[in-house]
Structure formats: structure tokens, C-alpha cells
């Protein structure tokens, strides 16, 4: 049975989702078409990069314009001078978290489970941008492609090491795949924490008013972790993120 | 090798591969939820145990039952016993 909601929340949701659809439509028929027009003049192997830029731009546009004024977005890069390609790992509380990778200064490609590829609208773009399907790719293929994305294509690999939505403040256990990618690529690991999205939207896709804060934390550099095991790197990054969440979202 | 010596050798593998504290390694500790291991770490664990004990673990069906540190010790004890026969 659908949850009961107040008139205010119903209005907010009507306004939010209405604008999200409108913005998606306008974006596709302006920036999207501009990006498609670029493709014939772009080498075929760089096409995924064009789609990645378009997706990141869409993420930025959607969160900025759909949510205001009910949901305030605050983004802080705590080490703005460092933006070389690397592995970006974020906590995962809600279905909206993927949009916030659009705020990063580097171009990123997401590591996802297989289900986003089956979504009617997003799946089309995820396939073209070369998103990594961690469920169906063989490990060796996954590792070589992600490392090549970082070192040869100069794109960051981004994802949620918890693997699924926690819908709460506490972090779930991390999976080590993204940290093994960082070690193989010898690149920085950028921890990112997303605070306040557990109700935006909630598990029934109902939006609530509030503030979302995103912090890109200082990178863990390969010089620091080069002699560590993947397990130690994973545990270290999880601890940094847990402490930062505790400090900023007590 | 007695069970205590075997357990210490297994702890050596956990310390070497995952840099965990020996004090953390208690029988009841769950590999995934308490010790923070994931499926890729389990592959590393099997490789480490194979090297340490010079056994081929891949064909051993009991591996699928492993949930806790105590389970690892029991499986290795069982395998070492089988290998001595």
C-alpha cells in the first residue's frame, strides 16, 4: 500500500518530479543533441567520453534545478587542487546518490550492478557511456578495463563500495573491487561522503525537504598505500569516511 | 601439527594478507561482517592457505560452508587430517 503523505509533501513531490522530467527533456534536446552532433567529428573510441560528459552535466543540472528551493545542496571539495583521474568512492543511502558524482571536477564513469542497464531512460546512456557492470563482467576484464579508463582515457572510476543502499547513517561493509582497481592503476582514491539523502528520496521514492551535503575528502595517494594490501586500503578509507560522517552528521 | 599450532599458522595468513590484529581472530568472528572480508579477499585467503599448508583447496566442497574464523580452522584441520592418511 502506498504511504500516506501530507499535502505539503505531495506538492513538493509533484513540483520536484515534474521539474525533473522537464529538465531531463530539455537537457536531452539541447545539450544532449549538441553532444550527439559532436559524435561524427569525434574518433569512435572517444564516444564514451562524450556520453560521460553529457551524463555528468545532466547530473549537475538535475540536482541543481529540480530540488530548489525544497532541498538545498551543499558541495565542498576539501582538496580542490587535486583532480587527477582516480577512484572515487562514496557512501550510498539513496537512489539519488549517483547524481552527485556530477559535481566532481573530473569526468567519471560509474561501476554499477546490472539493473541500471535495464532502466528505459538511464540504461540507454549507461551503455553508451561504457558504465561497468560489476555483476556480469569477468574480474580480469573488469580490472583491465577500469585501469585503462583511469590511465589511458584519463577518466575517474566512481562507485559505491557498500554495493547497495544503506538508507541509514552507518556505513555497510565495503567491497574491495574499487580499491583493487586503484592499486592496479596506482592512482589516488578520493573518498566522498553524501549526507542527508536517506529521505531524498526515501525507499518509496517520496522526496522530503532538507539539506544534502556532499564532501569530497582529501585523496589517499598511492605513495601512502603502495605497500598495503587491498584489505588494508579498503579498511583505511572506510574508517576515514565513517569518522567524517560522524563528525559532520552526528 | 596440533590444533593450536594449526590455528596460529592460519592466523599468520590472516595477518599477512589482511593485516588484521591477531587478537581480533577469534573462532566466532564472522569473515564478512566482523572481519570485513569480501569475496575477493576470500580468493586471497584460499591462495594464502594453499601456500602456507601446501594443499590444493579448490576441490574441497567444505569451503562453501565457511562463515567464521572458527570454520576456517575446522576446515583446515579436516583437510590436514585427510592429507596425512
Short mmCIF file of C-alpha atoms in Angstrom, two decimals:
data_model
loop_
_atom_site.label_atom_id
_atom_site.label_comp_id
_atom_site.label_asym_id
_atom_site.label_seq_id
_atom_site.Cartn_x
_atom_site.Cartn_y
_atom_site.Cartn_z
CA UNK A 1 0.00 0.00 0.00
CA UNK A 2 1.45 3.42 -0.89
CA UNK A 3 2.42 5.52 2.16
CA UNK A 4 0.15 8.42 3.19
CA UNK A 5 1.68 11.84 2.66
CA UNK A 6 0.77 15.36 3.68
CA UNK A 7 -0.44 17.92 1.12
CA UNK A 8 2.88 19.76 1.50
CA UNK A 9 4.93 16.66 0.71
CA UNK A 10 2.59 15.78 -2.18
CA UNK A 11 3.06 19.29 -3.61
CA UNK A 12 6.84 19.04 -3.16
CA UNK A 13 6.91 15.72 -5.00
CA UNK A 14 4.70 16.95 -7.80
CA UNK A 15 6.93 20.00 -8.18
CA UNK A 16 10.17 18.01 -7.89
CA UNK A 17 9.34 15.15 -10.24
CA UNK A 18 7.57 17.48 -12.68
CA UNK A 19 10.66 19.62 -12.91
CA UNK A 20 12.97 16.57 -13.11
CA UNK A 21 11.04 15.29 -16.14
CA UNK A 22 11.01 18.75 -17.72
CA UNK A 23 14.74 19.28 -17.09
CA UNK A 24 15.54 15.80 -18.43
CA UNK A 25 13.53 16.55 -21.56
CA UNK A 26 15.11 19.99 -22.08
CA UNK A 27 18.60 18.67 -21.39
CA UNK A 28 18.22 15.83 -23.86
CA UNK A 29 17.00 18.17 -26.57
CA UNK A 30 19.65 20.84 -26.02
CA UNK A 31 22.95 19.61 -24.53
CA UNK A 32 22.13 16.02 -25.47
CA UNK A 33 21.62 16.89 -29.14
CA UNK A 34 24.73 19.10 -29.07
CA UNK A 35 26.74 16.12 -27.77
CA UNK A 36 25.26 13.83 -30.43
CA UNK A 37 26.22 16.40 -33.07
CA UNK A 38 29.82 16.14 -31.81
CA UNK A 39 29.99 12.39 -32.40
CA UNK A 40 30.67 12.39 -36.20
CA UNK A 41 33.66 14.67 -35.56
CA UNK A 42 34.99 12.58 -32.69
CA UNK A 43 37.08 9.38 -33.02
CA UNK A 44 34.84 6.41 -32.26
CA UNK A 45 36.89 5.27 -29.26
CA UNK A 46 36.25 8.65 -27.61
CA UNK A 47 32.46 8.41 -27.94
CA UNK A 48 32.03 7.06 -24.40
CA UNK A 49 33.83 10.16 -23.12
CA UNK A 50 31.30 12.39 -24.91
CA UNK A 51 28.43 10.47 -23.27
CA UNK A 52 30.15 10.57 -19.85
CA UNK A 53 30.47 14.36 -20.06
CA UNK A 54 26.82 14.58 -21.06
CA UNK A 55 25.74 12.38 -18.12
CA UNK A 56 27.79 14.38 -15.63
CA UNK A 57 26.35 17.61 -16.97
CA UNK A 58 22.87 16.14 -16.66
CA UNK A 59 23.56 15.10 -13.05
CA UNK A 60 24.72 18.62 -12.17
CA UNK A 61 21.76 20.24 -13.93
CA UNK A 62 19.15 17.88 -12.49
CA UNK A 63 20.19 18.23 -8.87
CA UNK A 64 20.64 22.00 -9.03
CA UNK A 65 17.35 22.85 -10.75
CA UNK A 66 14.96 20.07 -9.69
CA UNK A 67 15.47 20.32 -5.98
CA UNK A 68 15.49 24.05 -5.30
CA UNK A 69 14.06 25.52 -3.01
CA UNK A 70 12.87 22.50 -1.02
CA UNK A 71 16.16 20.67 -0.98
CA UNK A 72 19.37 22.64 -0.52
CA UNK A 73 22.56 21.18 -1.96
CA UNK A 74 25.92 21.99 -0.39
CA UNK A 75 29.09 20.68 -2.05
CA UNK A 76 32.62 21.13 -0.72
CA UNK A 77 35.80 19.82 -2.31
CA UNK A 78 38.24 19.69 0.61
CA UNK A 79 41.24 19.32 -1.70
CA UNK A 80 40.28 21.24 -4.88
CA UNK A 81 43.85 21.45 -6.19
CA UNK A 82 43.94 17.68 -6.68
CA UNK A 83 41.79 16.39 -9.52
CA UNK A 84 43.85 13.87 -11.47
CA UNK A 85 41.95 10.73 -12.52
CA UNK A 86 41.47 8.19 -9.78
CA UNK A 87 38.92 6.08 -7.98
CA UNK A 88 36.08 7.96 -6.27
CA UNK A 89 34.21 6.05 -3.58
CA UNK A 90 31.05 7.37 -1.92
CA UNK A 91 28.64 6.16 0.72
CA UNK A 92 25.22 5.15 -0.57
CA UNK A 93 21.99 5.99 1.24
CA UNK A 94 19.55 6.70 -1.55
CA UNK A 95 18.76 6.26 -5.23
CA UNK A 96 19.67 9.91 -5.84
CA UNK A 97 23.33 9.48 -4.81
CA UNK A 98 24.57 8.70 -8.32
CA UNK A 99 23.62 12.20 -9.48
CA UNK A 100 26.13 13.78 -7.07
CA UNK A 101 29.11 12.38 -8.99
CA UNK A 102 28.15 15.09 -11.49
CA UNK A 103 29.54 17.67 -9.05
CA UNK A 104 33.09 16.34 -9.40
CA UNK A 105 35.61 18.34 -11.40
CA UNK A 106 36.91 15.21 -13.13
CA UNK A 107 35.00 13.15 -15.70
CA UNK A 108 33.86 9.86 -14.19
CA UNK A 109 32.42 6.55 -15.26
CA UNK A 110 30.35 4.55 -12.80
CA UNK A 111 30.70 1.00 -11.61
CA UNK A 112 27.16 -0.33 -11.18
CA UNK A 113 25.17 -3.51 -10.65
CA UNK A 114 23.44 -4.85 -13.73
CA UNK A 115 19.99 -3.36 -13.05
CA UNK A 116 20.71 0.26 -14.18
CA UNK A 117 21.38 -1.12 -17.67
CA UNK A 118 17.76 -2.34 -17.80
CA UNK A 119 16.23 1.06 -16.95
CA UNK A 120 14.46 2.52 -20.00
CA UNK A 121 15.96 6.05 -19.99
CA UNK A 122 19.15 5.78 -17.91
CA UNK A 123 20.12 2.36 -19.26
CA UNK A 124 20.45 3.72 -22.80
CA UNK A 125 23.00 6.32 -21.68
CA UNK A 126 24.77 3.99 -19.20
CA UNK A 127 25.53 1.56 -22.05
CA UNK A 128 26.83 4.29 -24.33
CA UNK A 129 29.00 5.84 -21.63
CA UNK A 130 30.63 2.46 -21.02
CA UNK A 131 29.49 2.01 -17.42
CA UNK A 132 31.00 -1.06 -15.78
CA UNK A 133 28.63 -3.89 -14.90
CA UNK A 134 30.37 -5.46 -11.92
CA UNK A 135 27.86 -8.32 -11.73
CA UNK A 136 28.32 -9.69 -15.23
CA UNK A 137 31.88 -8.74 -16.16
CA UNK A 138 34.66 -11.23 -15.50
CA UNK A 139 37.07 -9.93 -12.86
CA UNK A 140 40.12 -9.83 -15.18
CA UNK A 141 38.17 -7.95 -17.84
CA UNK A 142 36.71 -5.56 -15.24
CA UNK A 143 40.16 -4.83 -13.79
CA UNK A 144 41.91 -4.25 -17.12
CA UNK A 145 39.12 -2.02 -18.46
CA UNK A 146 38.83 0.13 -15.34
CA UNK A 147 42.62 0.55 -15.10
CA UNK A 148 42.74 1.53 -18.77
CA UNK A 149 39.91 4.04 -18.19
CA UNK A 150 41.98 5.75 -15.50
CA UNK A 151 45.45 5.57 -17.03
CA UNK A 152 44.74 5.75 -20.78
CA UNK A 153 41.46 7.67 -21.02
CA UNK A 154 42.15 9.95 -18.01
CA UNK A 155 38.67 9.33 -16.59
CA UNK A 156 37.94 8.54 -12.97
CA UNK A 157 36.15 5.37 -11.96
CA UNK A 158 33.40 6.11 -9.46
CA UNK A 159 31.18 3.87 -7.38
CA UNK A 160 29.66 2.82 -4.09
CA UNK A 161 31.81 0.26 -2.27
CA UNK A 162 28.88 -0.65 0.02
CA UNK A 163 27.30 -2.20 -3.08
CA UNK A 164 23.76 -1.36 -2.07
CA UNK A 165 21.81 1.41 -0.37
CA UNK A 166 22.24 1.53 3.40
CA UNK A 167 19.36 4.04 3.91
CA UNK A 168 20.99 5.00 7.23
CA UNK A 169 23.93 6.84 8.69
CA UNK A 170 26.15 3.83 9.43
CA UNK A 171 28.27 2.51 6.59
CA UNK A 172 27.79 -1.08 5.47
CA UNK A 173 30.86 -3.27 4.94
CA UNK A 174 32.86 -2.26 1.88
CA UNK A 175 33.56 -4.47 -1.09
CA UNK A 176 37.20 -4.32 -2.18
CA UNK A 177 36.85 -4.24 -6.00
CA UNK A 178 37.29 -0.46 -6.39
CA UNK A 179 40.31 -0.44 -4.08
CA UNK A 180 41.96 -3.21 -6.10
CA UNK A 181 41.37 -1.09 -9.21
CA UNK A 182 43.12 1.86 -7.53
CA UNK A 183 46.07 -0.33 -6.52
CA UNK A 184 46.40 -1.77 -10.03
CA UNK A 185 46.18 1.71 -11.60
CA UNK A 186 48.44 3.32 -8.97
CA UNK A 187 46.04 6.26 -8.71
CA UNK A 188 44.55 8.39 -5.91
CA UNK A 189 41.49 7.18 -4.01
CA UNK A 190 39.04 10.02 -3.39
CA UNK A 191 36.60 9.33 -0.54
CA UNK A 192 33.35 11.24 -0.90
CA UNK A 193 30.61 11.44 1.71
CA UNK A 194 27.00 12.22 0.93
CA UNK A 195 24.93 13.32 3.91
CA UNK A 196 21.17 13.77 4.11
CA UNK A 197 19.93 11.74 1.14
CA UNK A 198 18.33 8.93 3.15
CA UNK A 199 14.93 10.64 2.71
CA UNK A 200 15.62 12.25 -0.63
CA UNK A 201 14.02 10.19 -1.94
CA UNK A 202 13.12 7.51 0.58
CA UNK A 203 12.65 3.84 -0.36
CA UNK A 204 9.17 4.67 -1.75
CA UNK A 205 10.69 7.39 -3.98
CA UNK A 206 8.99 10.10 -1.92
CA UNK A 207 11.06 13.29 -1.66
CA UNK A 208 11.29 15.21 1.60
CA UNK A 209 12.60 18.74 2.23
CA UNK A 210 16.04 19.22 3.76
CA UNK A 211 19.70 19.79 3.06
CA UNK A 212 22.10 17.48 1.28
CA UNK A 213 25.80 17.97 1.95
CA UNK A 214 28.49 16.39 -0.17
CA UNK A 215 32.15 16.49 0.78
CA UNK A 216 34.97 15.28 -1.41
CA UNK A 217 37.65 14.42 1.13
CA UNK A 218 41.44 14.63 0.63
CA UNK A 219 42.76 11.80 -1.52
CA UNK A 220 44.60 8.75 -0.26
CA UNK A 221 47.65 8.77 -2.50
CA UNK A 222 49.44 5.74 -3.97
CA UNK A 223 52.65 6.76 -2.15
CA UNK A 224 50.76 6.18 1.10
CA UNK A 225 49.16 2.83 0.27
CA UNK A 226 51.72 1.30 -2.14
CA UNK A 227 52.87 -1.36 0.36
CA UNK A 228 49.41 -2.07 1.77
CA UNK A 229 47.08 -4.94 0.99
CA UNK A 230 43.76 -4.17 -0.74
CA UNK A 231 42.01 -5.09 2.51
CA UNK A 232 44.03 -2.54 4.47
CA UNK A 233 43.33 0.22 1.91
CA UNK A 234 39.62 -0.61 1.99
CA UNK A 235 39.53 -0.59 5.80
CA UNK A 236 41.52 2.67 5.95
CA UNK A 237 39.22 4.51 3.53
CA UNK A 238 36.10 3.19 5.27
CA UNK A 239 37.45 4.46 8.61
CA UNK A 240 38.15 7.93 7.15
CA UNK A 241 34.62 8.10 5.73
CA UNK A 242 32.96 6.79 8.92
CA UNK A 243 34.83 9.36 11.06
CA UNK A 244 33.95 12.19 8.70
CA UNK A 245 30.27 11.18 8.63
CA UNK A 246 30.24 11.01 12.43
CA UNK A 247 31.82 14.47 12.62
CA UNK A 248 29.52 16.13 10.07
CA UNK A 249 26.29 14.17 10.67
CA UNK A 250 26.35 13.28 14.40
CA UNK B 1 50.66 -30.39 14.00
CA UNK B 2 48.28 -29.92 16.92
CA UNK B 3 45.13 -27.75 16.60
CA UNK B 4 46.71 -24.80 18.41
CA UNK B 5 49.75 -24.75 16.12
CA UNK B 6 47.44 -25.03 13.12
CA UNK B 7 45.36 -22.10 14.35
CA UNK B 8 48.48 -19.97 14.79
CA UNK B 9 49.54 -20.75 11.21
CA UNK B 10 46.09 -19.76 9.95
CA UNK B 11 46.34 -16.54 11.95
CA UNK B 12 49.70 -15.87 10.23
CA UNK B 13 47.89 -15.99 6.87
CA UNK B 14 45.18 -13.57 8.03
CA UNK B 15 47.80 -11.17 9.42
CA UNK B 16 49.93 -11.37 6.28
CA UNK B 17 47.09 -10.95 3.77
CA UNK B 18 44.68 -8.67 5.60
CA UNK B 19 46.85 -7.00 8.25
CA UNK B 20 44.32 -7.84 10.94
CA UNK B 21 45.28 -7.91 14.63
CA UNK B 22 45.82 -11.41 15.98
CA UNK B 23 43.54 -10.51 18.94
CA UNK B 24 40.66 -9.96 16.50
CA UNK B 25 40.93 -13.52 15.21
CA UNK B 26 38.52 -15.43 17.41
CA UNK B 27 36.52 -18.51 16.42
CA UNK B 28 33.14 -16.77 16.50
CA UNK B 29 34.22 -13.83 14.29
CA UNK B 30 32.32 -13.80 11.00
CA UNK B 31 34.58 -13.29 7.97
CA UNK B 32 32.29 -10.85 6.15
CA UNK B 33 30.53 -8.92 8.87
CA UNK B 34 33.11 -8.87 11.68
CA UNK B 35 36.45 -9.05 9.88
CA UNK B 36 35.36 -7.02 6.81
CA UNK B 37 36.44 -9.55 4.19
CA UNK B 38 34.74 -9.67 0.79
CA UNK B 39 34.57 -12.27 -1.96
CA UNK B 40 37.89 -11.14 -3.49
CA UNK B 41 39.55 -11.36 -0.07
CA UNK B 42 38.28 -14.94 0.21
CA UNK B 43 40.16 -15.76 -3.00
CA UNK B 44 43.31 -14.24 -1.45
CA UNK B 45 42.66 -16.23 1.73
CA UNK B 46 42.44 -19.51 -0.18
CA UNK B 47 45.64 -18.70 -2.09
CA UNK B 48 47.37 -17.85 1.20
CA UNK B 49 46.20 -21.03 2.92
CA UNK B 50 47.24 -23.14 -0.07
CA UNK B 51 50.73 -21.65 0.04
CA UNK B 52 51.06 -21.95 3.81
CA UNK B 53 49.81 -25.55 4.01
CA UNK B 54 50.90 -26.71 0.54
CA UNK B 55 47.43 -28.13 -0.16
CA UNK B 56 45.02 -27.78 -3.06
CA UNK B 57 41.83 -26.38 -1.51
CA UNK B 58 39.89 -25.64 -4.68
CA UNK B 59 38.24 -29.05 -4.93
CA UNK B 60 37.24 -29.18 -1.28
CA UNK B 61 33.44 -28.81 -1.02
CA UNK B 62 33.58 -27.81 2.67
CA UNK B 63 34.95 -24.39 1.66
CA UNK B 64 31.43 -23.27 0.77
CA UNK B 65 30.34 -23.76 4.38
CA UNK B 66 32.92 -21.33 5.76
CA UNK B 67 31.38 -18.35 7.54
CA UNK B 68 33.60 -17.65 10.54
CA UNK B 69 37.25 -17.82 11.55
CA UNK B 70 36.42 -20.96 13.54
CA UNK B 71 35.02 -22.57 10.36
CA UNK B 72 38.33 -21.88 8.56
CA UNK B 73 40.22 -23.60 11.39
CA UNK B 74 37.86 -26.60 11.34
CA UNK B 75 38.12 -26.98 7.56
CA UNK B 76 41.92 -26.76 7.62
CA UNK B 77 42.09 -29.26 10.48
CA UNK B 78 39.89 -31.63 8.49
CA UNK B 79 41.97 -31.20 5.32
CA UNK B 80 45.29 -31.67 7.10
CA UNK B 81 43.94 -34.85 8.73
CA UNK B 82 42.74 -36.19 5.34
CA UNK B 83 46.12 -35.39 3.82
CA UNK B 84 48.00 -37.31 6.49
CA UNK B 85 46.09 -40.52 5.70
#
